[in-house]
Amino acid sequence: VHRLRSVDNLFVVVQEFKDYQFKENKEDALKDLEDLVKKLPWTDPLKVWELNNSLKKKKTKRKKHNLQSTASKEKLNDDGDEEGRDQKDASKQEDRAQNAAGVEPVSGQDSEKTQGVASRNGGEEEEDNEQSDAKDELQAGSGSETKAGDGKTSEGEAKVLKFRVTCNRAGDKHSFTSNEAARDFGGAVQEHFQWKADMTNFDVEVLLNIHNNEVVVGIALTEESLHRRNITHFGPTTLRSTLAYGMLRLCDPQPTDIIVDPMCGTGAIPIEGATEWPSCYHIAGDNNPQAVKRAANNICSLLKKNENKESSTSLGIPLDIVQWDICNLPLRTGSVDIIVSDMPFGKRIGSKKKNWDLYPACLMEMGRICTPGTGRAVLLTQDKKCFAKALSRMGHIWRKGQTVWVNVGGLHAAVYLLKRTWERAEEKRSFW
């Protein structure tokens, strides 16, 4: 499960309530949450948490990224077969990692938040980097997790575990804040397990996710979001590896495809591509020398990581990085199978005004280098109005296939899958 590429965070679900009725009065609502702790089936999820830790610690010495810590209880084999099955059973994901960080420190009563179930513990963080976006998983895992039994685990008795509770709350009908919920729920967890609250050096992180009338209690299995798995040098707009993976999957790369990211920034897309689709050839380019340098550093760290895994010799990765001008690419006409790129939104980089010239010029040049008939492009942008206009001008070279809406750091953005028509793209660009 830890190897799933599109998952940000993993957690094991203790119990899920689809239609939880919150009391109107704040004290009563919080009291209900406290009482809930004693009724929850903690035993099995804590076993999964323990298993997750034990796998992590065992394997981190050799291979940092290979741990499937979330293997389900039945399957302890260290290799790959746990992935599919366990995922359904042991782990649920969602993208709450970031918020967790944000929510906690806000409150004076953090101590309670820390009451969690020791789920996110030390061994874990190493693998997390390799993991992916929890949303899909969320769906996969979610039904099967309500197992019963709520005793303390033997581990709990052996050493006092430290925990925190992280509450993520959405919806406007609640009489309490996420800090209050975390505080009171955490207090009850502390009483129930006799664990110690610790906001920073916790063994277990208990998650309390409240979305309108839906409540999910879980134990975190990752300490750091898995989207940071293969990027070491970040730029101002570095794309999450998990999103990069999703974009690459959309265009269904085939062996020997040539995949280009003409505006690669720090290289998140091509690096994810070269890692997951090593039988394709990836070319990354950007006009900013600083970005090209960061991308080159990211590639170097990846090579070093690969080196440590097998032996001192690195096989290399099928990826080159070039500094170039997006409107005048040094590539032959019709020589590229797939283009995948995160276009400038015009917020942190560039401007909306510049996009009106840049987008049509990009689409034109991308159309030139892309193979007529079979080529495809997957482009991410938040400047949807400008993109739509540019695309309507370029309708003779690009047909819009699918549009996938995504949330990029709070911005409502779109990923467009474009198919290259059979039309020849003229070399000279005159439009608008």
mmCIF file of N, CA and C in Angstrom, residues 180-284:
data_model
loop_
_atom_site.group_PDB
_atom_site.id
_atom_site.type_symbol
_atom_site.label_atom_id
_atom_site.label_comp_id
_atom_site.label_asym_id
_atom_site.label_seq_id
_atom_site.Cartn_x
_atom_site.Cartn_y
_atom_site.Cartn_z
ATOM 1 N N GLU A 180 -11.391 22.115 19.609
ATOM 2 C CA GLU A 180 -12.160 21.634 20.768
ATOM 3 C C GLU A 180 -12.436 20.138 20.641
ATOM 4 N N ALA A 181 -12.769 19.718 19.420
ATOM 5 C CA ALA A 181 -13.060 18.299 19.208
ATOM 6 C C ALA A 181 -11.802 17.471 19.474
ATOM 7 N N ALA A 182 -10.665 17.938 18.959
ATOM 8 C CA ALA A 182 -9.411 17.202 19.148
ATOM 9 C C ALA A 182 -9.065 17.146 20.634
ATOM 10 N N ARG A 183 -9.300 18.252 21.321
ATOM 11 C CA ARG A 183 -8.953 18.327 22.736
ATOM 12 C C ARG A 183 -9.773 17.329 23.546
ATOM 13 N N ASP A 184 -11.091 17.354 23.358
ATOM 14 C CA ASP A 184 -11.943 16.494 24.183
ATOM 15 C C ASP A 184 -11.825 15.023 23.786
ATOM 16 N N PHE A 185 -11.747 14.774 22.498
ATOM 17 C CA PHE A 185 -11.606 13.394 22.032
ATOM 18 C C PHE A 185 -10.257 12.851 22.523
ATOM 19 N N GLY A 186 -9.231 13.711 22.438
ATOM 20 C CA GLY A 186 -7.895 13.322 22.905
ATOM 21 C C GLY A 186 -7.881 13.002 24.380
ATOM 22 N N GLY A 187 -8.606 13.797 25.159
ATOM 23 C CA GLY A 187 -8.661 13.550 26.607
ATOM 24 C C GLY A 187 -9.240 12.168 26.881
ATOM 25 N N ALA A 188 -10.290 11.809 26.136
ATOM 26 C CA ALA A 188 -10.927 10.504 26.335
ATOM 27 C C ALA A 188 -9.994 9.368 25.902
ATOM 28 N N VAL A 189 -9.239 9.599 24.814
ATOM 29 C CA VAL A 189 -8.288 8.567 24.352
ATOM 30 C C VAL A 189 -7.237 8.342 25.429
ATOM 31 N N GLN A 190 -6.795 9.453 26.006
ATOM 32 C CA GLN A 190 -5.759 9.378 27.043
ATOM 33 C C GLN A 190 -6.256 8.551 28.230
ATOM 34 N N GLU A 191 -7.488 8.807 28.611
ATOM 35 C CA GLU A 191 -8.067 8.092 29.735
ATOM 36 C C GLU A 191 -8.229 6.604 29.419
ATOM 37 N N HIS A 192 -8.682 6.347 28.200
ATOM 38 C CA HIS A 192 -8.993 4.973 27.807
ATOM 39 C C HIS A 192 -7.730 4.108 27.735
ATOM 40 N N PHE A 193 -6.665 4.661 27.157
ATOM 41 C CA PHE A 193 -5.456 3.852 26.944
ATOM 42 C C PHE A 193 -4.356 4.131 27.961
ATOM 43 N N GLN A 194 -4.524 5.196 28.723
ATOM 44 C CA GLN A 194 -3.460 5.649 29.635
ATOM 45 C C GLN A 194 -2.195 6.003 28.852
ATOM 46 N N TRP A 195 -2.366 6.565 27.657
ATOM 47 C CA TRP A 195 -1.212 7.027 26.885
ATOM 48 C C TRP A 195 -0.865 8.431 27.335
ATOM 49 N N LYS A 196 0.306 8.900 26.868
ATOM 50 C CA LYS A 196 0.711 10.269 27.194
ATOM 51 C C LYS A 196 0.511 11.162 25.982
ATOM 52 N N ALA A 197 -0.013 12.349 26.222
ATOM 53 C CA ALA A 197 -0.190 13.271 25.095
ATOM 54 C C ALA A 197 1.138 13.939 24.770
ATOM 55 N N ASP A 198 1.498 13.972 23.513
ATOM 56 C CA ASP A 198 2.718 14.674 23.095
ATOM 57 C C ASP A 198 2.517 15.149 21.663
ATOM 58 N N MET A 199 2.504 16.458 21.495
ATOM 59 C CA MET A 199 2.164 16.998 20.173
ATOM 60 C C MET A 199 3.249 16.783 19.138
ATOM 61 N N THR A 200 4.497 16.628 19.577
ATOM 62 C CA THR A 200 5.577 16.560 18.582
ATOM 63 C C THR A 200 6.215 15.188 18.474
ATOM 64 N N ASN A 201 6.568 14.576 19.596
ATOM 65 C CA ASN A 201 7.225 13.266 19.513
ATOM 66 C C ASN A 201 6.250 12.149 19.838
ATOM 67 N N PHE A 202 5.211 12.051 19.018
ATOM 68 C CA PHE A 202 4.181 11.054 19.325
ATOM 69 C C PHE A 202 4.494 9.752 18.604
ATOM 70 N N ASP A 203 4.028 8.651 19.183
ATOM 71 C CA ASP A 203 4.123 7.359 18.494
ATOM 72 C C ASP A 203 2.890 7.173 17.619
ATOM 73 N N VAL A 204 1.744 7.507 18.206
ATOM 74 C CA VAL A 204 0.481 7.266 17.507
ATOM 75 C C VAL A 204 -0.186 8.586 17.194
ATOM 76 N N GLU A 205 -0.661 8.725 15.970
ATOM 77 C CA GLU A 205 -1.474 9.899 15.678
ATOM 78 C C GLU A 205 -2.881 9.413 15.385
ATOM 79 N N VAL A 206 -3.810 9.822 16.232
ATOM 80 C CA VAL A 206 -5.205 9.462 16.022
ATOM 81 C C VAL A 206 -5.847 10.567 15.195
ATOM 82 N N LEU A 207 -6.584 10.162 14.179
ATOM 83 C CA LEU A 207 -7.213 11.146 13.301
ATOM 84 C C LEU A 207 -8.714 11.156 13.532
ATOM 85 N N LEU A 208 -9.241 12.338 13.661
ATOM 86 C CA LEU A 208 -10.689 12.496 13.805
ATOM 87 C C LEU A 208 -11.118 13.376 12.631
ATOM 88 N N ASN A 209 -11.699 12.770 11.608
ATOM 89 C CA ASN A 209 -12.110 13.528 10.426
ATOM 90 C C ASN A 209 -13.621 13.703 10.424
ATOM 91 N N ILE A 210 -14.044 14.958 10.435
ATOM 92 C CA ILE A 210 -15.477 15.246 10.489
ATOM 93 C C ILE A 210 -15.845 16.052 9.253
ATOM 94 N N HIS A 211 -16.727 15.499 8.433
ATOM 95 C CA HIS A 211 -17.144 16.219 7.233
ATOM 96 C C HIS A 211 -18.666 16.241 7.234
ATOM 97 N N ASN A 212 -19.238 17.397 7.563
ATOM 98 C CA ASN A 212 -20.685 17.494 7.768
ATOM 99 C C ASN A 212 -21.149 16.402 8.734
ATOM 100 N N ASN A 213 -21.959 15.420 8.245
ATOM 101 C CA ASN A 213 -22.434 14.391 9.183
ATOM 102 C C ASN A 213 -21.649 13.100 9.092
ATOM 103 N N GLU A 214 -20.505 13.155 8.469
ATOM 104 C CA GLU A 214 -19.714 11.940 8.341
ATOM 105 C C GLU A 214 -18.537 12.047 9.306
ATOM 106 N N VAL A 215 -18.319 10.989 10.080
ATOM 107 C CA VAL A 215 -17.194 11.005 11.027
ATOM 108 C C VAL A 215 -16.350 9.767 10.773
ATOM 109 N N VAL A 216 -15.043 9.971 10.616
ATOM 110 C CA VAL A 216 -14.135 8.829 10.460
ATOM 111 C C VAL A 216 -13.046 8.948 11.514
ATOM 112 N N VAL A 217 -12.885 7.887 12.299
ATOM 113 C CA VAL A 217 -11.793 7.860 13.269
ATOM 114 C C VAL A 217 -10.736 6.919 12.699
ATOM 115 N N GLY A 218 -9.496 7.376 12.666
ATOM 116 C CA GLY A 218 -8.442 6.534 12.090
ATOM 117 C C GLY A 218 -7.137 6.681 12.841
ATOM 118 N N ILE A 219 -6.187 5.841 12.454
ATOM 119 C CA ILE A 219 -4.833 5.918 13.006
ATOM 120 C C ILE A 219 -3.896 6.113 11.830
ATOM 121 N N ALA A 220 -3.064 7.142 11.891
ATOM 122 C CA ALA A 220 -2.191 7.462 10.760
ATOM 123 C C ALA A 220 -1.104 6.411 10.595
ATOM 124 N N LEU A 221 -0.813 6.108 9.339
ATOM 125 C CA LEU A 221 0.255 5.141 9.046
ATOM 126 C C LEU A 221 1.427 5.815 8.332
ATOM 127 N N THR A 222 1.291 7.082 8.003
ATOM 128 C CA THR A 222 2.413 7.795 7.385
ATOM 129 C C THR A 222 2.687 9.033 8.216
ATOM 130 N N GLU A 223 3.966 9.411 8.290
ATOM 131 C CA GLU A 223 4.277 10.600 9.083
ATOM 132 C C GLU A 223 4.417 11.821 8.243
ATOM 133 N N GLU A 224 4.846 11.617 7.022
ATOM 134 C CA GLU A 224 5.002 12.761 6.148
ATOM 135 C C GLU A 224 4.282 12.382 4.877
ATOM 136 N N SER A 225 3.681 13.368 4.220
ATOM 137 C CA SER A 225 2.933 13.044 3.015
ATOM 138 C C SER A 225 3.826 12.353 1.989
ATOM 139 N N LEU A 226 3.280 11.349 1.343
ATOM 140 C CA LEU A 226 4.061 10.566 0.392
ATOM 141 C C LEU A 226 4.385 11.335 -0.869
ATOM 142 N N HIS A 227 3.773 12.508 -1.044
ATOM 143 C CA HIS A 227 4.042 13.206 -2.301
ATOM 144 C C HIS A 227 5.456 13.771 -2.346
ATOM 145 N N ARG A 228 6.157 13.757 -1.218
ATOM 146 C CA ARG A 228 7.520 14.301 -1.216
ATOM 147 C C ARG A 228 8.548 13.230 -1.547
ATOM 148 N N ARG A 229 8.115 12.122 -2.092
ATOM 149 C CA ARG A 229 8.992 10.959 -2.159
ATOM 150 C C ARG A 229 10.227 11.101 -3.012
ATOM 151 N N ASN A 230 10.161 11.833 -4.140
ATOM 152 C CA ASN A 230 11.376 11.823 -4.949
ATOM 153 C C ASN A 230 11.874 13.208 -5.336
ATOM 154 N N ILE A 231 11.438 14.224 -4.610
ATOM 155 C CA ILE A 231 11.922 15.579 -4.896
ATOM 156 C C ILE A 231 12.691 16.072 -3.669
ATOM 157 N N THR A 232 13.919 16.532 -3.897
ATOM 158 C CA THR A 232 14.701 17.041 -2.764
ATOM 159 C C THR A 232 14.857 18.564 -2.854
ATOM 160 N N HIS A 233 14.886 19.097 -4.076
ATOM 161 C CA HIS A 233 15.026 20.548 -4.253
ATOM 162 C C HIS A 233 13.693 21.101 -4.762
ATOM 163 N N PHE A 234 13.016 21.869 -3.907
ATOM 164 C CA PHE A 234 11.694 22.372 -4.264
ATOM 165 C C PHE A 234 11.791 23.795 -4.815
ATOM 166 N N GLY A 235 10.930 24.108 -5.777
ATOM 167 C CA GLY A 235 10.854 25.479 -6.288
ATOM 168 C C GLY A 235 9.577 26.118 -5.787
ATOM 169 N N PRO A 236 9.269 27.336 -6.281
ATOM 170 C CA PRO A 236 8.081 28.049 -5.781
ATOM 171 C C PRO A 236 6.777 27.347 -6.150
ATOM 172 N N THR A 237 6.777 26.552 -7.224
ATOM 173 C CA THR A 237 5.516 25.924 -7.650
ATOM 174 C C THR A 237 5.692 24.433 -7.922
ATOM 175 N N THR A 238 6.582 23.784 -7.183
ATOM 176 C CA THR A 238 6.811 22.354 -7.432
ATOM 177 C C THR A 238 5.515 21.563 -7.298
ATOM 178 N N LEU A 239 5.246 20.756 -8.316
ATOM 179 C CA LEU A 239 4.026 19.951 -8.333
ATOM 180 C C LEU A 239 4.205 18.735 -7.429
ATOM 181 N N ARG A 240 3.125 18.308 -6.754
ATOM 182 C CA ARG A 240 3.216 17.090 -5.948
ATOM 183 C C ARG A 240 3.464 15.888 -6.848
ATOM 184 N N SER A 241 4.325 14.987 -6.392
ATOM 185 C CA SER A 241 4.594 13.774 -7.177
ATOM 186 C C SER A 241 3.317 12.992 -7.425
ATOM 187 N N THR A 242 2.399 13.055 -6.453
ATOM 188 C CA THR A 242 1.165 12.290 -6.588
ATOM 189 C C THR A 242 0.314 12.814 -7.748
ATOM 190 N N LEU A 243 0.287 14.130 -7.902
ATOM 191 C CA LEU A 243 -0.472 14.744 -8.994
ATOM 192 C C LEU A 243 0.246 14.486 -10.317
ATOM 193 N N ALA A 244 1.576 14.569 -10.293
ATOM 194 C CA ALA A 244 2.367 14.296 -11.503
ATOM 195 C C ALA A 244 2.081 12.876 -11.991
ATOM 196 N N TYR A 245 2.005 11.943 -11.046
ATOM 197 C CA TYR A 245 1.741 10.547 -11.395
ATOM 198 C C TYR A 245 0.369 10.415 -12.064
ATOM 199 N N GLY A 246 -0.633 11.086 -11.475
ATOM 200 C CA GLY A 246 -1.986 11.033 -12.034
ATOM 201 C C GLY A 246 -2.026 11.578 -13.455
ATOM 202 N N MET A 247 -1.293 12.681 -13.708
ATOM 203 C CA MET A 247 -1.275 13.275 -15.048
ATOM 204 C C MET A 247 -0.621 12.321 -16.055
ATOM 205 N N LEU A 248 0.477 11.703 -15.626
ATOM 206 C CA LEU A 248 1.154 10.767 -16.531
ATOM 207 C C LEU A 248 0.257 9.562 -16.845
ATOM 208 N N ARG A 249 -0.446 9.099 -15.825
ATOM 209 C CA ARG A 249 -1.317 7.935 -16.048
ATOM 210 C C ARG A 249 -2.421 8.238 -17.047
ATOM 211 N N LEU A 250 -2.891 9.498 -17.021
ATOM 212 C CA LEU A 250 -3.974 9.884 -17.925
ATOM 213 C C LEU A 250 -3.593 9.665 -19.383
ATOM 214 N N CYS A 251 -2.294 9.843 -19.699
ATOM 215 C CA CYS A 251 -1.928 9.732 -21.119
ATOM 216 C C CYS A 251 -1.431 8.339 -21.469
ATOM 217 N N ASP A 252 -1.528 7.399 -20.535
ATOM 218 C CA ASP A 252 -1.279 5.995 -20.804
ATOM 219 C C ASP A 252 0.020 5.743 -21.574
ATOM 220 N N PRO A 253 1.172 6.028 -20.969
ATOM 221 C CA PRO A 253 2.446 5.869 -21.679
ATOM 222 C C PRO A 253 2.709 4.416 -22.064
ATOM 223 N N GLN A 254 3.187 4.215 -23.279
ATOM 224 C CA GLN A 254 3.537 2.880 -23.769
ATOM 225 C C GLN A 254 5.058 2.767 -23.861
ATOM 226 N N PRO A 255 5.619 1.544 -23.762
ATOM 227 C CA PRO A 255 7.070 1.400 -23.868
ATOM 228 C C PRO A 255 7.589 2.093 -25.130
ATOM 229 N N THR A 256 8.748 2.717 -25.010
ATOM 230 C CA THR A 256 9.450 3.470 -26.082
ATOM 231 C C THR A 256 8.825 4.826 -26.411
ATOM 232 N N ASP A 257 7.728 5.224 -25.741
ATOM 233 C CA ASP A 257 7.186 6.565 -25.987
ATOM 234 C C ASP A 257 8.204 7.620 -25.570
ATOM 235 N N ILE A 258 8.228 8.714 -26.322
ATOM 236 C CA ILE A 258 9.057 9.865 -25.934
ATOM 237 C C ILE A 258 8.122 10.868 -25.267
ATOM 238 N N ILE A 259 8.430 11.174 -23.999
ATOM 239 C CA ILE A 259 7.544 12.019 -23.193
ATOM 240 C C ILE A 259 8.287 13.312 -22.839
ATOM 241 N N VAL A 260 7.686 14.442 -23.165
ATOM 242 C CA VAL A 260 8.360 15.725 -22.956
ATOM 243 C C VAL A 260 7.567 16.597 -21.994
ATOM 244 N N ASP A 261 8.268 17.227 -21.056
ATOM 245 C CA ASP A 261 7.665 18.292 -20.243
ATOM 246 C C ASP A 261 8.403 19.577 -20.598
ATOM 247 N N PRO A 262 7.796 20.414 -21.470
ATOM 248 C CA PRO A 262 8.529 21.588 -21.956
ATOM 249 C C PRO A 262 8.638 22.720 -20.942
ATOM 250 N N MET A 263 7.859 22.645 -19.842
ATOM 251 C CA MET A 263 7.944 23.672 -18.789
ATOM 252 C C MET A 263 8.064 22.929 -17.466
ATOM 253 N N CYS A 264 9.218 22.304 -17.241
ATOM 254 C CA CYS A 264 9.311 21.278 -16.197
ATOM 255 C C CYS A 264 9.556 21.819 -14.799
ATOM 256 N N GLY A 265 9.945 23.118 -14.679
ATOM 257 C CA GLY A 265 10.237 23.625 -13.337
ATOM 258 C C GLY A 265 11.291 22.767 -12.663
ATOM 259 N N THR A 266 10.983 22.266 -11.463
ATOM 260 C CA THR A 266 11.993 21.471 -10.745
ATOM 261 C C THR A 266 11.972 19.999 -11.151
ATOM 262 N N GLY A 267 11.177 19.664 -12.170
ATOM 263 C CA GLY A 267 11.258 18.318 -12.740
ATOM 264 C C GLY A 267 10.352 17.277 -12.115
ATOM 265 N N ALA A 268 9.318 17.697 -11.359
ATOM 266 C CA ALA A 268 8.462 16.706 -10.675
ATOM 267 C C ALA A 268 7.843 15.708 -11.653
ATOM 268 N N ILE A 269 7.345 16.200 -12.796
ATOM 269 C CA ILE A 269 6.658 15.290 -13.732
ATOM 270 C C ILE A 269 7.632 14.312 -14.393
ATOM 271 N N PRO A 270 8.710 14.812 -15.034
ATOM 272 C CA PRO A 270 9.627 13.857 -15.682
ATOM 273 C C PRO A 270 10.313 12.909 -14.698
ATOM 274 N N ILE A 271 10.570 13.366 -13.473
ATOM 275 C CA ILE A 271 11.228 12.483 -12.498
ATOM 276 C C ILE A 271 10.266 11.369 -12.086
ATOM 277 N N GLU A 272 9.011 11.731 -11.844
ATOM 278 C CA GLU A 272 8.005 10.711 -11.541
ATOM 279 C C GLU A 272 7.865 9.765 -12.737
ATOM 280 N N GLY A 273 7.866 10.344 -13.939
ATOM 281 C CA GLY A 273 7.726 9.539 -15.157
ATOM 282 C C GLY A 273 8.862 8.553 -15.328
ATOM 283 N N ALA A 274 10.094 9.033 -15.142
ATOM 284 C CA ALA A 274 11.255 8.158 -15.334
ATOM 285 C C ALA A 274 11.295 7.063 -14.276
ATOM 286 N N THR A 275 10.779 7.367 -13.071
ATOM 287 C CA THR A 275 10.776 6.371 -12.004
ATOM 288 C C THR A 275 9.735 5.293 -12.267
ATOM 289 N N GLU A 276 8.551 5.708 -12.698
ATOM 290 C CA GLU A 276 7.440 4.769 -12.847
ATOM 291 C C GLU A 276 7.312 4.176 -14.248
ATOM 292 N N TRP A 277 7.809 4.878 -15.254
ATOM 293 C CA TRP A 277 7.738 4.370 -16.637
ATOM 294 C C TRP A 277 9.148 4.356 -17.239
ATOM 295 N N PRO A 278 10.015 3.505 -16.707
ATOM 296 C CA PRO A 278 11.413 3.531 -17.147
ATOM 297 C C PRO A 278 11.608 3.048 -18.587
ATOM 298 N N SER A 279 10.555 2.447 -19.186
ATOM 299 C CA SER A 279 10.732 1.995 -20.567
ATOM 300 C C SER A 279 10.365 3.092 -21.576
ATOM 301 N N CYS A 280 10.011 4.288 -21.075
ATOM 302 C CA CYS A 280 9.803 5.449 -21.949
ATOM 303 C C CYS A 280 11.039 6.334 -21.837
ATOM 304 N N TYR A 281 11.167 7.269 -22.772
ATOM 305 C CA TYR A 281 12.291 8.203 -22.683
ATOM 306 C C TYR A 281 11.730 9.588 -22.365
ATOM 307 N N HIS A 282 12.254 10.200 -21.314
ATOM 308 C CA HIS A 282 11.682 11.451 -20.808
ATOM 309 C C HIS A 282 12.630 12.627 -21.056
ATOM 310 N N ILE A 283 12.072 13.725 -21.576
ATOM 311 C CA ILE A 283 12.883 14.932 -21.781
ATOM 312 C C ILE A 283 12.216 16.066 -21.008
ATOM 313 N N ALA A 284 13.008 16.766 -20.210
ATOM 314 C CA ALA A 284 12.483 17.876 -19.415
ATOM 315 C C ALA A 284 13.188 19.150 -19.855
#
